[in-house]
């Protein structure tokens, strides 16, 4: 989708993504995978290099996705020195919930009817192979679960045991529940996003 922008040289058409990026807004939408994670990192690099002081808004509406891709995004965000505001615009599930919750405390906003969902890591592919292979896959999955629960505990101020209990099944949080659990900080409206 293109939008028209009035410039000194006349009216030009720009892709809406270009205009939003110029306004320092990055979207995490759809499934998180290798390609979307790399695209996210590219956009973040551009904005951080452009200006380290002006905040960046990250707007999330995602069902989650691949753990390794999500952890790449998490690592980049944690080492980013530029101020970042997180917004949940509908749903932040699974890895998207982890990315949202990992935002700076006081800067994690949810729209009134959005929701966050946590659960244990899932096997993405059909399990097959010999007993040793299956045992190795199981151990790796348990290690990943511990790693994710540790990250969530860090950003929610809950114990790892409390996080493990909350992630033992698909646990959906409305904004008030997410705030109480430490996943979010405040309920925002569209004006808050526009003012950034």
PDB file of C-alpha atoms in Angstrom, residues 4-188:
ATOM      1  CA  UNK A   4       1.017  10.269  -0.802  1.00  0.00           C
ATOM      2  CA  UNK A   5       3.466  12.636   0.893  1.00  0.00           C
ATOM      3  CA  UNK A   6       3.677  16.346   0.121  1.00  0.00           C
ATOM      4  CA  UNK A   7       7.297  17.474  -0.323  1.00  0.00           C
ATOM      5  CA  UNK A   8       9.012  20.632  -1.567  1.00  0.00           C
ATOM      6  CA  UNK A   9       9.339  18.903  -4.951  1.00  0.00           C
ATOM      7  CA  UNK A  10       5.644  18.032  -5.133  1.00  0.00           C
ATOM      8  CA  UNK A  11       3.646  14.992  -4.122  1.00  0.00           C
ATOM      9  CA  UNK A  12       5.421  11.639  -3.992  1.00  0.00           C
ATOM     10  CA  UNK A  13       4.118   8.155  -3.328  1.00  0.00           C
ATOM     11  CA  UNK A  14       5.842   6.054  -0.698  1.00  0.00           C
ATOM     12  CA  UNK A  15       5.172   2.548   0.600  1.00  0.00           C
ATOM     13  CA  UNK A  16       3.409   2.863   3.951  1.00  0.00           C
ATOM     14  CA  UNK A  17       6.185   0.777   5.582  1.00  0.00           C
ATOM     15  CA  UNK A  18       8.746   3.419   4.540  1.00  0.00           C
ATOM     16  CA  UNK A  19       6.696   6.206   6.103  1.00  0.00           C
ATOM     17  CA  UNK A  20       6.188   4.220   9.333  1.00  0.00           C
ATOM     18  CA  UNK A  21       9.909   3.431   9.521  1.00  0.00           C
ATOM     19  CA  UNK A  22      10.650   7.138   9.031  1.00  0.00           C
ATOM     20  CA  UNK A  23       8.323   7.748  11.998  1.00  0.00           C
ATOM     21  CA  UNK A  24      10.426   5.201  13.978  1.00  0.00           C
ATOM     22  CA  UNK A  25       7.744   2.513  14.103  1.00  0.00           C
ATOM     23  CA  UNK A  26       8.624  -1.152  13.524  1.00  0.00           C
ATOM     24  CA  UNK A  27       6.002  -3.880  13.238  1.00  0.00           C
ATOM     25  CA  UNK A  28       6.328  -7.473  14.389  1.00  0.00           C
ATOM     26  CA  UNK A  29       3.391  -9.068  12.630  1.00  0.00           C
ATOM     27  CA  UNK A  30       2.550 -12.539  11.479  1.00  0.00           C
ATOM     28  CA  UNK A  31       4.764 -15.516  12.219  1.00  0.00           C
ATOM     29  CA  UNK A  32       8.212 -14.963  13.679  1.00  0.00           C
ATOM     30  CA  UNK A  33      10.728 -16.837  11.521  1.00  0.00           C
ATOM     31  CA  UNK A  34      14.279 -16.448  10.265  1.00  0.00           C
ATOM     32  CA  UNK A  35      13.321 -13.996   7.503  1.00  0.00           C
ATOM     33  CA  UNK A  36      11.109 -11.779   9.667  1.00  0.00           C
ATOM     34  CA  UNK A  37      13.750 -11.732  12.442  1.00  0.00           C
ATOM     35  CA  UNK A  38      16.488 -10.628  10.028  1.00  0.00           C
ATOM     36  CA  UNK A  39      14.190  -7.953   8.569  1.00  0.00           C
ATOM     37  CA  UNK A  40      13.440  -6.721  12.097  1.00  0.00           C
ATOM     38  CA  UNK A  41      17.163  -6.497  12.939  1.00  0.00           C
ATOM     39  CA  UNK A  42      17.841  -4.548   9.716  1.00  0.00           C
ATOM     40  CA  UNK A  43      15.124  -2.009  10.539  1.00  0.00           C
ATOM     41  CA  UNK A  44      16.341  -1.642  14.114  1.00  0.00           C
ATOM     42  CA  UNK A  45      19.939  -1.137  12.941  1.00  0.00           C
ATOM     43  CA  UNK A  46      18.878   1.628  10.554  1.00  0.00           C
ATOM     44  CA  UNK A  47      16.891   3.501  13.213  1.00  0.00           C
ATOM     45  CA  UNK A  48      19.548   3.125  15.928  1.00  0.00           C
ATOM     46  CA  UNK A  49      22.291   4.343  13.609  1.00  0.00           C
ATOM     47  CA  UNK A  50      20.108   7.236  12.456  1.00  0.00           C
ATOM     48  CA  UNK A  51      19.481   8.516  16.005  1.00  0.00           C
ATOM     49  CA  UNK A  52      20.413   6.808  19.276  1.00  0.00           C
ATOM     50  CA  UNK A  53      18.308   9.135  21.440  1.00  0.00           C
ATOM     51  CA  UNK A  54      14.859   9.271  19.798  1.00  0.00           C
ATOM     52  CA  UNK A  55      12.624   6.389  20.963  1.00  0.00           C
ATOM     53  CA  UNK A  56      11.550   3.571  18.654  1.00  0.00           C
ATOM     54  CA  UNK A  57       8.041   2.094  18.863  1.00  0.00           C
ATOM     55  CA  UNK A  58       7.720  -1.651  18.321  1.00  0.00           C
ATOM     56  CA  UNK A  59       4.154  -2.677  17.498  1.00  0.00           C
ATOM     57  CA  UNK A  60       3.393  -6.371  17.956  1.00  0.00           C
ATOM     58  CA  UNK A  61       0.525  -8.423  16.546  1.00  0.00           C
ATOM     59  CA  UNK A  62       1.938 -11.919  16.187  1.00  0.00           C
ATOM     60  CA  UNK A  63       1.099 -15.558  16.959  1.00  0.00           C
ATOM     61  CA  UNK A  64       4.782 -16.168  17.751  1.00  0.00           C
ATOM     62  CA  UNK A  65       6.890 -18.634  15.849  1.00  0.00           C
ATOM     63  CA  UNK A  66      10.387 -20.082  15.783  1.00  0.00           C
ATOM     64  CA  UNK A  67      12.275 -20.001  19.069  1.00  0.00           C
ATOM     65  CA  UNK A  68      15.716 -19.330  17.560  1.00  0.00           C
ATOM     66  CA  UNK A  69      14.361 -16.442  15.478  1.00  0.00           C
ATOM     67  CA  UNK A  70      12.600 -14.971  18.513  1.00  0.00           C
ATOM     68  CA  UNK A  71      15.722 -15.268  20.648  1.00  0.00           C
ATOM     69  CA  UNK A  72      17.719 -13.461  17.949  1.00  0.00           C
ATOM     70  CA  UNK A  73      15.256 -10.565  18.171  1.00  0.00           C
ATOM     71  CA  UNK A  74      15.384 -10.710  21.983  1.00  0.00           C
ATOM     72  CA  UNK A  75      19.203 -10.571  22.071  1.00  0.00           C
ATOM     73  CA  UNK A  76      19.314  -7.582  19.723  1.00  0.00           C
ATOM     74  CA  UNK A  77      16.670  -5.710  21.728  1.00  0.00           C
ATOM     75  CA  UNK A  78      18.451  -6.350  25.023  1.00  0.00           C
ATOM     76  CA  UNK A  79      21.704  -4.888  23.731  1.00  0.00           C
ATOM     77  CA  UNK A  80      20.037  -1.901  22.023  1.00  0.00           C
ATOM     78  CA  UNK A  81      20.811   1.407  23.778  1.00  0.00           C
ATOM     79  CA  UNK A  82      18.106   3.399  21.970  1.00  0.00           C
ATOM     80  CA  UNK A  83      14.908   3.888  24.040  1.00  0.00           C
ATOM     81  CA  UNK A  84      12.160   1.480  22.927  1.00  0.00           C
ATOM     82  CA  UNK A  85       8.432   1.399  23.637  1.00  0.00           C
ATOM     83  CA  UNK A  86       6.559  -1.889  23.137  1.00  0.00           C
ATOM     84  CA  UNK A  87       2.913  -2.055  22.088  1.00  0.00           C
ATOM     85  CA  UNK A  88       0.704  -5.154  21.936  1.00  0.00           C
ATOM     86  CA  UNK A  89      -1.896  -4.423  19.239  1.00  0.00           C
ATOM     87  CA  UNK A  90      -4.144  -7.449  19.339  1.00  0.00           C
ATOM     88  CA  UNK A  91      -2.073 -10.464  20.239  1.00  0.00           C
ATOM     89  CA  UNK A  92       1.422 -11.264  21.391  1.00  0.00           C
ATOM     90  CA  UNK A  93       1.561 -15.036  21.698  1.00  0.00           C
ATOM     91  CA  UNK A  94       4.408 -17.415  22.475  1.00  0.00           C
ATOM     92  CA  UNK A  95       7.748 -15.912  21.293  1.00  0.00           C
ATOM     93  CA  UNK A  96       6.001 -12.612  20.533  1.00  0.00           C
ATOM     94  CA  UNK A  97       4.917 -12.524  24.197  1.00  0.00           C
ATOM     95  CA  UNK A  98       8.509 -13.037  25.323  1.00  0.00           C
ATOM     96  CA  UNK A  99       9.709 -10.204  23.069  1.00  0.00           C
ATOM     97  CA  UNK A 100       6.920  -7.918  24.302  1.00  0.00           C
ATOM     98  CA  UNK A 101       7.516  -8.726  27.982  1.00  0.00           C
ATOM     99  CA  UNK A 102      11.254  -8.124  27.606  1.00  0.00           C
ATOM    100  CA  UNK A 103      10.724  -4.441  26.919  1.00  0.00           C
ATOM    101  CA  UNK A 104      11.894  -1.818  29.398  1.00  0.00           C
ATOM    102  CA  UNK A 105       9.660  -1.636  32.465  1.00  0.00           C
ATOM    103  CA  UNK A 106       7.304   1.308  32.209  1.00  0.00           C
ATOM    104  CA  UNK A 107       7.315   1.149  28.389  1.00  0.00           C
ATOM    105  CA  UNK A 108       5.214  -1.990  27.672  1.00  0.00           C
ATOM    106  CA  UNK A 109       1.698  -1.031  26.576  1.00  0.00           C
ATOM    107  CA  UNK A 110      -1.352  -3.063  25.578  1.00  0.00           C
ATOM    108  CA  UNK A 111      -4.464  -1.880  23.788  1.00  0.00           C
ATOM    109  CA  UNK A 112      -7.608  -2.484  25.825  1.00  0.00           C
ATOM    110  CA  UNK A 113      -8.735  -5.659  24.035  1.00  0.00           C
ATOM    111  CA  UNK A 114      -5.358  -7.155  23.213  1.00  0.00           C
ATOM    112  CA  UNK A 115      -3.973 -10.261  24.880  1.00  0.00           C
ATOM    113  CA  UNK A 116      -0.715 -11.996  25.657  1.00  0.00           C
ATOM    114  CA  UNK A 117      -0.317 -15.788  25.676  1.00  0.00           C
ATOM    115  CA  UNK A 118       2.451 -17.877  27.227  1.00  0.00           C
ATOM    116  CA  UNK A 119       3.076 -21.589  26.856  1.00  0.00           C
ATOM    117  CA  UNK A 120       5.865 -24.154  26.870  1.00  0.00           C
ATOM    118  CA  UNK A 121       8.024 -24.572  23.752  1.00  0.00           C
ATOM    119  CA  UNK A 122       6.430 -26.820  21.146  1.00  0.00           C
ATOM    120  CA  UNK A 123       8.002 -29.327  18.785  1.00  0.00           C
ATOM    121  CA  UNK A 124       7.863 -27.801  15.332  1.00  0.00           C
ATOM    122  CA  UNK A 125       8.443 -30.989  13.364  1.00  0.00           C
ATOM    123  CA  UNK A 126       7.307 -34.556  13.659  1.00  0.00           C
ATOM    124  CA  UNK A 127       9.526 -36.505  16.034  1.00  0.00           C
ATOM    125  CA  UNK A 128      11.232 -39.509  14.510  1.00  0.00           C
ATOM    126  CA  UNK A 129      14.390 -41.527  14.803  1.00  0.00           C
ATOM    127  CA  UNK A 130      15.930 -43.900  17.279  1.00  0.00           C
ATOM    128  CA  UNK A 131      15.578 -43.768  21.063  1.00  0.00           C
ATOM    129  CA  UNK A 132      18.834 -41.827  21.512  1.00  0.00           C
ATOM    130  CA  UNK A 133      17.716 -39.178  19.014  1.00  0.00           C
ATOM    131  CA  UNK A 134      14.342 -38.791  20.712  1.00  0.00           C
ATOM    132  CA  UNK A 135      16.043 -38.528  24.119  1.00  0.00           C
ATOM    133  CA  UNK A 136      18.359 -35.814  22.756  1.00  0.00           C
ATOM    134  CA  UNK A 137      15.399 -33.884  21.291  1.00  0.00           C
ATOM    135  CA  UNK A 138      13.561 -34.124  24.606  1.00  0.00           C
ATOM    136  CA  UNK A 139      16.567 -32.886  26.586  1.00  0.00           C
ATOM    137  CA  UNK A 140      17.052 -29.993  24.169  1.00  0.00           C
ATOM    138  CA  UNK A 141      13.376 -29.036  24.479  1.00  0.00           C
ATOM    139  CA  UNK A 142      13.609 -29.067  28.286  1.00  0.00           C
ATOM    140  CA  UNK A 143      16.744 -26.871  28.127  1.00  0.00           C
ATOM    141  CA  UNK A 144      14.894 -24.448  25.878  1.00  0.00           C
ATOM    142  CA  UNK A 145      11.950 -24.379  28.284  1.00  0.00           C
ATOM    143  CA  UNK A 146      14.285 -23.541  31.185  1.00  0.00           C
ATOM    144  CA  UNK A 147      15.986 -20.800  29.141  1.00  0.00           C
ATOM    145  CA  UNK A 148      12.673 -19.179  28.175  1.00  0.00           C
ATOM    146  CA  UNK A 149      11.272 -19.431  31.712  1.00  0.00           C
ATOM    147  CA  UNK A 150      14.450 -17.824  33.067  1.00  0.00           C
ATOM    148  CA  UNK A 151      14.092 -14.919  30.604  1.00  0.00           C
ATOM    149  CA  UNK A 152      10.420 -14.443  31.504  1.00  0.00           C
ATOM    150  CA  UNK A 153      11.227 -14.568  35.226  1.00  0.00           C
ATOM    151  CA  UNK A 154      13.867 -11.875  34.719  1.00  0.00           C
ATOM    152  CA  UNK A 155      11.443  -9.502  32.997  1.00  0.00           C
ATOM    153  CA  UNK A 156       8.335 -10.167  35.112  1.00  0.00           C
ATOM    154  CA  UNK A 157       9.984 -10.351  38.548  1.00  0.00           C
ATOM    155  CA  UNK A 158       8.250 -13.709  39.059  1.00  0.00           C
ATOM    156  CA  UNK A 159      10.129 -16.789  40.201  1.00  0.00           C
ATOM    157  CA  UNK A 160      11.038 -19.420  37.628  1.00  0.00           C
ATOM    158  CA  UNK A 161       8.611 -21.765  39.417  1.00  0.00           C
ATOM    159  CA  UNK A 162       5.770 -19.244  38.994  1.00  0.00           C
ATOM    160  CA  UNK A 163       6.623 -18.800  35.312  1.00  0.00           C
ATOM    161  CA  UNK A 164       6.830 -22.567  34.826  1.00  0.00           C
ATOM    162  CA  UNK A 165       3.366 -22.946  36.315  1.00  0.00           C
ATOM    163  CA  UNK A 166       1.984 -20.201  34.048  1.00  0.00           C
ATOM    164  CA  UNK A 167       3.570 -21.698  30.920  1.00  0.00           C
ATOM    165  CA  UNK A 168       2.526 -25.306  31.594  1.00  0.00           C
ATOM    166  CA  UNK A 169      -0.512 -24.729  29.335  1.00  0.00           C
ATOM    167  CA  UNK A 170      -1.720 -22.033  26.925  1.00  0.00           C
ATOM    168  CA  UNK A 171      -2.197 -19.187  29.397  1.00  0.00           C
ATOM    169  CA  UNK A 172      -3.980 -16.114  28.004  1.00  0.00           C
ATOM    170  CA  UNK A 173      -3.663 -12.762  29.777  1.00  0.00           C
ATOM    171  CA  UNK A 174      -5.965  -9.785  29.252  1.00  0.00           C
ATOM    172  CA  UNK A 175      -4.240  -6.414  29.830  1.00  0.00           C
ATOM    173  CA  UNK A 176      -5.033  -6.203  33.552  1.00  0.00           C
ATOM    174  CA  UNK A 177      -3.862  -9.798  34.104  1.00  0.00           C
ATOM    175  CA  UNK A 178      -0.693  -9.140  32.070  1.00  0.00           C
ATOM    176  CA  UNK A 179       0.047  -6.055  34.186  1.00  0.00           C
ATOM    177  CA  UNK A 180      -0.523  -8.020  37.413  1.00  0.00           C
ATOM    178  CA  UNK A 181       1.823 -10.794  36.221  1.00  0.00           C
ATOM    179  CA  UNK A 182       4.527  -8.313  35.190  1.00  0.00           C
ATOM    180  CA  UNK A 183       4.246  -8.894  31.429  1.00  0.00           C
ATOM    181  CA  UNK A 184       2.978  -5.371  30.702  1.00  0.00           C
ATOM    182  CA  UNK A 185       2.930  -1.978  32.387  1.00  0.00           C
ATOM    183  CA  UNK A 186      -0.138  -0.084  31.229  1.00  0.00           C
ATOM    184  CA  UNK A 187      -3.201  -0.052  29.005  1.00  0.00           C
ATOM    185  CA  UNK A 188      -2.834   2.448  26.178  1.00  0.00           C
TER     186      UNK A 188
END
